[in-house]
Amino acid sequence: MKVAFLFAGQYRYIPKKLFENSLSNLTKGLEYDIFCFSWDEIGESLDHRENVQFINNNDDVNVEKVSNIFEGFNLKKIQTESYKKFINNLPMVYKKILNSSFYHKGTIFALPQIYAISKCYKLLAFEEYEYDLIFRCRFDSLYIHPLNLYPLEKFKNSSSLYNINFGRAYYPFRVYDIFFGGSKRSMDFLDHIWINVPKLIENNFNNGLDKRDACRLIYLSAISNKTKIKTLKSRICDVYRPSKDNYYEKYILASHLLSMRIETFSLKIIPYIIEWFIFRKINFIKLLLLIIKTSLLVPFSYLKRLIYFFDFK
């Protein structure tokens, strides 16, 4: 079993020790390679804010800097590209989509994101059949347990695409874009997703998200390729946003670490979760209170699903 991890998008700083611990979790016990595509400019996560933070052009990323964060891991190929040149060289149809005020401004980076994922996938050219599984990752995600706790043989023999879409963070008919993957067959829609972006945006498919939203575009591209979408049963990662008081851990707990559909492998994840919280020095009392609060809010999470059901049926 060999896995290709596609780290695609904008490099965002994470403390080296924290990043290494996270990546060690993800890759533990695997035969794997890492492929990277990054913009030359460093940025900041939108964090669902209305005030969009544009890319920082004053602090450049280079191949050496990105390579350094993967030191000790199996980095096979890396490519960087100027975001400024990308914007300047966009065909007019893409520029109109990017600059249009018709779409929600929170989706302004959806096109660069789709482009980056597509370019990273193309780094696999002529080598994709060496890999049994391919997973898209972000530079600013933290991984709290190994990928191989999932039934990877099942994933390998399936044409389904797996992403994290359960619990409080559940949203219907989308692919949560921070982490998704599966077999070569399930991921080959990435080979043509960029060229299809204008057509995907014009498509009448409605899942309640903005038509330019990356989660909508990835979902629509995958199902157009006759790929089924399934959810993973644990929140193996989420986006790390530097903040005080263990914001990351509070967020993933509140979003639910495990699906309510408990499976055998779920029990194997618990020790890694405990180890992660110890590593992050989380106050036990605060952790316990947050778990209790999250448990009490579970019924409301599933009530939200009923609202979605009536909205889209």
Coordinates of C-alpha atoms in Angstrom, one line a residue:
M1 CA 0.0 0.0 0.0
K2 CA 1.5 3.3 -1.1
V3 CA 0.0 6.7 -0.5
A4 CA 0.6 10.1 -2.3
F5 CA -0.1 13.2 -0.2
L6 CA -0.8 16.3 -2.2
F7 CA 0.0 19.4 -0.1
A8 CA -1.5 22.2 -2.2
G9 CA -2.2 25.8 -1.7
Q10 CA -0.7 28.7 0.3
Y11 CA 2.0 28.1 2.8
R12 CA 1.0 29.4 6.2
Y13 CA 3.4 29.2 9.1
I14 CA 3.0 26.6 11.8
P15 CA 5.6 26.1 14.6
K16 CA 8.0 23.4 13.3
K17 CA 7.6 21.1 16.3
L18 CA 3.8 21.2 16.0
F19 CA 3.9 20.6 12.2
E20 CA 6.4 17.7 12.6
N21 CA 4.3 16.0 15.3
S22 CA 1.2 16.4 13.1
L23 CA 2.9 15.0 10.0
S24 CA 4.3 12.1 12.0
N25 CA 0.8 11.2 13.1
L26 CA -0.5 11.3 9.5
T27 CA 2.2 9.2 7.9
K28 CA 2.8 6.7 10.7
G29 CA 3.2 3.1 9.4
L30 CA 2.8 4.2 5.8
E31 CA 4.8 3.9 2.6
Y32 CA 4.2 7.3 1.2
D33 CA 5.5 10.3 -0.9
I34 CA 4.7 13.9 -0.5
F35 CA 4.0 16.3 -3.5
C36 CA 3.8 20.0 -3.0
F37 CA 2.5 23.0 -4.9
S38 CA 2.7 26.4 -3.2
W39 CA 2.3 30.0 -4.0
D40 CA 5.4 32.1 -3.7
E41 CA 3.5 34.4 -1.3
I42 CA 2.6 33.6 2.3
G43 CA -1.0 34.2 3.5
E44 CA -3.4 33.8 6.3
S45 CA -6.6 31.7 6.7
L46 CA -9.9 33.4 6.0
D47 CA -11.4 31.7 9.1
H48 CA -14.9 32.4 7.7
R49 CA -14.4 36.2 8.2
E50 CA -16.1 38.9 6.2
N51 CA -12.9 40.9 6.1
V52 CA -10.9 39.1 3.5
Q53 CA -7.2 38.9 4.2
F54 CA -5.4 39.1 0.8
I55 CA -2.1 37.4 0.1
N56 CA 0.9 38.9 1.7
N57 CA 3.4 39.8 -1.1
N58 CA 6.1 41.0 1.3
D59 CA 7.2 37.5 2.6
D60 CA 8.1 35.1 -0.2
V61 CA 8.1 31.4 0.0
N62 CA 10.7 29.5 -2.0
V63 CA 11.4 25.9 -2.7
E64 CA 14.0 25.7 0.1
K65 CA 11.7 27.1 2.7
V66 CA 8.9 24.6 1.9
S67 CA 11.4 21.8 1.6
N68 CA 12.7 22.6 5.1
I69 CA 9.3 22.0 6.7
F70 CA 9.2 18.5 5.2
E71 CA 12.7 17.7 6.3
G72 CA 12.8 14.1 7.5
F73 CA 9.7 13.2 5.5
N74 CA 9.4 11.7 2.0
L75 CA 9.1 14.9 -0.1
K76 CA 9.3 13.8 -3.7
K77 CA 8.4 16.8 -5.8
I78 CA 7.8 20.5 -5.2
Q79 CA 6.7 23.4 -7.3
T80 CA 6.0 27.0 -6.5
E81 CA 4.5 29.8 -8.6
S82 CA 3.9 33.5 -8.3
Y83 CA 0.4 34.3 -7.3
K84 CA 0.8 37.8 -8.9
K85 CA 1.7 36.2 -12.2
F86 CA -1.1 33.7 -11.9
I87 CA -3.7 36.5 -11.5
N88 CA -2.2 38.6 -14.3
N89 CA -2.1 35.6 -16.7
L90 CA -5.6 34.3 -16.0
P91 CA -7.8 34.0 -19.1
M92 CA -10.6 36.6 -19.2
V93 CA -13.4 34.1 -18.4
Y94 CA -11.6 33.2 -15.1
K95 CA -10.8 36.9 -14.3
K96 CA -14.5 37.7 -14.6
I97 CA -15.3 35.0 -12.2
L98 CA -12.5 36.0 -9.8
N99 CA -13.4 39.7 -9.8
S100 CA -17.2 39.5 -9.9
S101 CA -19.2 41.0 -7.0
F102 CA -22.0 38.5 -7.8
Y103 CA -20.2 35.8 -5.6
H104 CA -19.7 35.9 -1.9
K105 CA -16.4 37.6 -1.1
G106 CA -15.5 34.8 1.2
T107 CA -15.0 32.6 -1.8
I108 CA -12.4 34.9 -3.5
F109 CA -9.6 32.4 -3.1
A110 CA -11.6 29.4 -4.4
L111 CA -10.2 29.7 -7.9
P112 CA -6.6 29.9 -6.8
Q113 CA -7.3 27.0 -4.5
I114 CA -8.7 24.8 -7.3
Y115 CA -5.8 25.7 -9.5
A116 CA -3.3 24.8 -6.8
I117 CA -4.9 21.4 -6.2
S118 CA -5.0 20.7 -9.9
K119 CA -1.3 21.7 -10.4
C120 CA -0.2 19.6 -7.4
Y121 CA -2.1 16.6 -8.8
K122 CA -0.3 17.0 -12.1
L123 CA 3.0 16.6 -10.3
L124 CA 2.0 12.9 -10.2
A125 CA 2.0 12.7 -14.0
F126 CA 3.2 9.3 -15.3
E127 CA 3.6 8.2 -11.6
E128 CA 0.0 8.2 -10.4
Y129 CA -0.4 4.4 -10.9
E130 CA 2.5 3.9 -8.5
Y131 CA 0.1 4.9 -5.7
D132 CA -2.8 3.0 -4.3
L133 CA -4.3 6.1 -2.6
I134 CA -4.1 9.8 -3.1
F135 CA -5.0 12.4 -0.5
R136 CA -5.2 16.2 -0.8
C137 CA -3.8 18.1 2.3
R138 CA -3.3 21.7 3.3
F139 CA -0.1 23.2 4.7
D140 CA -2.0 24.6 7.7
S141 CA -3.9 21.5 8.8
L142 CA -2.9 19.5 11.9
Y143 CA -3.4 15.7 12.0
I144 CA -4.2 14.0 15.3
H145 CA -4.1 10.4 14.3
P146 CA -2.6 8.1 11.5
L147 CA -4.3 7.7 8.2
N148 CA -3.7 4.0 8.4
L149 CA -6.3 3.6 11.2
Y150 CA -8.9 3.9 8.4
P151 CA -9.7 0.7 6.3
L152 CA -7.3 1.7 3.5
E153 CA -7.7 -1.6 1.6
K154 CA -11.4 -0.8 1.3
F155 CA -10.6 2.7 0.1
K156 CA -8.1 1.3 -2.4
N157 CA -10.7 -1.0 -4.0
S158 CA -13.4 1.7 -4.0
S159 CA -14.2 4.4 -6.5
S160 CA -15.6 6.6 -3.7
L161 CA -14.1 9.9 -2.6
Y162 CA -13.7 10.3 1.2
N163 CA -13.8 13.6 3.1
I164 CA -14.6 14.9 6.6
N165 CA -18.3 15.7 6.6
F166 CA -20.1 14.7 9.9
G167 CA -21.0 16.1 13.3
R168 CA -21.5 19.8 13.8
A169 CA -19.5 20.6 10.7
Y170 CA -21.8 18.5 8.5
Y171 CA -23.1 20.1 5.3
P172 CA -25.0 18.2 2.6
F173 CA -23.8 17.7 -1.0
R174 CA -20.3 19.1 -0.6
V175 CA -16.7 17.9 -0.3
Y176 CA -15.0 19.6 2.7
D177 CA -11.9 20.8 0.8
I178 CA -9.3 20.7 3.6
F179 CA -8.7 16.9 3.4
F180 CA -10.1 14.4 0.9
G181 CA -8.9 11.4 -1.1
G182 CA -9.2 7.8 -2.0
S183 CA -8.2 5.5 -4.9
K184 CA -6.6 6.8 -8.1
R185 CA -10.0 6.3 -9.8
S186 CA -11.8 8.5 -7.2
M187 CA -9.3 11.3 -7.6
D188 CA -8.8 11.4 -11.3
F189 CA -11.4 14.2 -11.6
L190 CA -8.6 16.5 -10.5
D191 CA -7.0 16.1 -13.8
H192 CA -9.6 18.3 -15.5
I193 CA -11.2 20.2 -12.7
W194 CA -9.4 23.5 -13.4
I195 CA -10.4 23.6 -17.1
N196 CA -14.0 22.8 -16.1
V197 CA -14.3 25.6 -13.5
P198 CA -16.4 28.0 -15.6
K199 CA -18.7 25.2 -16.6
L200 CA -19.0 24.0 -13.0
I201 CA -19.9 27.5 -11.8
E202 CA -22.5 27.9 -14.4
N203 CA -24.0 24.5 -13.6
N204 CA -27.5 24.8 -12.0
F205 CA -26.6 22.4 -9.2
N206 CA -27.6 24.0 -5.9
N207 CA -26.4 22.8 -2.5
G208 CA -27.0 26.1 -0.8
L209 CA -23.4 27.2 -1.1
D210 CA -22.1 30.1 -3.2
K211 CA -21.6 28.9 -6.8
R212 CA -17.9 29.9 -6.5
D213 CA -17.4 27.9 -3.3
A214 CA -14.6 25.4 -3.5
C215 CA -16.5 22.7 -1.6
R216 CA -19.3 23.0 -4.2
L217 CA -16.9 22.9 -7.1
I218 CA -15.0 19.9 -5.9
Y219 CA -18.2 18.0 -5.1
L220 CA -19.8 18.8 -8.5
S221 CA -16.6 17.9 -10.4
A222 CA -16.4 14.6 -8.6
I223 CA -20.0 13.5 -9.1
S224 CA -19.8 14.6 -12.7
N225 CA -17.0 12.0 -13.0
K226 CA -19.5 9.4 -11.5
T227 CA -17.7 9.4 -8.2
K228 CA -19.6 8.7 -5.0
I229 CA -18.9 10.9 -2.0
K230 CA -18.5 9.4 1.5
T231 CA -17.5 10.7 4.9
L232 CA -14.6 9.6 7.1
K233 CA -15.7 8.6 10.6
S234 CA -13.2 10.7 12.5
R235 CA -12.0 14.3 12.3
I236 CA -8.4 13.4 11.5
C237 CA -7.6 17.1 11.0
D238 CA -8.8 20.6 10.7
V239 CA -7.3 24.0 9.9
Y240 CA -4.9 25.4 12.5
R241 CA -5.4 29.0 13.2
P242 CA -2.9 30.5 15.7
S243 CA -4.8 31.6 18.8
K244 CA -4.5 31.4 22.5
D245 CA -6.2 28.8 24.8
N246 CA -6.0 25.8 22.4
Y247 CA -8.5 27.2 19.9
Y248 CA -7.7 24.3 17.5
E249 CA -8.6 21.6 20.0
K250 CA -11.7 23.3 21.2
Y251 CA -12.9 23.7 17.6
I252 CA -12.4 20.1 16.6
L253 CA -14.0 18.9 19.8
A254 CA -17.0 21.1 19.2
S255 CA -17.2 19.9 15.6
H256 CA -17.1 16.3 17.0
L257 CA -14.0 14.1 16.9
L258 CA -15.9 10.9 16.0
S259 CA -18.9 10.1 14.0
M260 CA -22.0 8.9 15.9
R261 CA -21.8 5.8 13.8
I262 CA -19.1 4.2 15.9
E263 CA -17.0 1.5 14.1
T264 CA -14.3 -0.9 15.4
F265 CA -11.4 1.4 14.3
S266 CA -12.9 4.3 16.3
L267 CA -11.5 2.7 19.5
K268 CA -8.0 2.7 18.0
I269 CA -8.3 6.5 17.5
I270 CA -8.9 7.4 21.2
P271 CA -5.3 6.8 22.5
Y272 CA -4.0 9.1 19.7
I273 CA -6.5 11.8 20.7
I274 CA -5.5 11.5 24.4
E275 CA -1.8 11.6 23.3
W276 CA -2.4 14.7 21.2
F277 CA -4.2 16.6 24.1
I278 CA -1.3 15.7 26.4
F279 CA 1.2 17.0 23.8
R280 CA -0.7 20.2 23.6
K281 CA -0.9 20.6 27.4
I282 CA -4.6 21.0 27.5
N283 CA -6.1 21.6 31.0
F284 CA -8.0 18.4 31.9
I285 CA -10.9 20.2 33.6
K286 CA -11.5 22.6 30.7
L287 CA -11.3 19.6 28.3
L288 CA -13.9 17.6 30.3
L289 CA -16.3 20.6 30.4
L290 CA -15.9 21.1 26.7
I291 CA -16.7 17.4 26.1
I292 CA -19.8 17.6 28.3
K293 CA -20.9 20.8 26.5
T294 CA -20.4 19.2 23.0
S295 CA -22.3 16.1 24.1
L296 CA -25.3 18.2 25.2
L297 CA -25.3 20.0 21.8
V298 CA -25.3 16.7 19.7
P299 CA -29.2 16.7 19.3
F300 CA -29.1 20.2 17.8
S301 CA -26.5 19.1 15.3
Y302 CA -28.8 16.5 14.0
L303 CA -31.7 18.8 14.1
K304 CA -29.8 21.0 11.6
R305 CA -29.6 18.0 9.3
L306 CA -33.4 17.9 9.2
I307 CA -33.4 21.6 8.2
Y308 CA -31.0 20.8 5.3
F309 CA -33.2 17.9 4.3
F310 CA -36.3 20.1 3.9
D311 CA -34.2 22.8 2.1
F312 CA -32.9 20.6 -0.6
K313 CA -35.7 18.1 -1.1

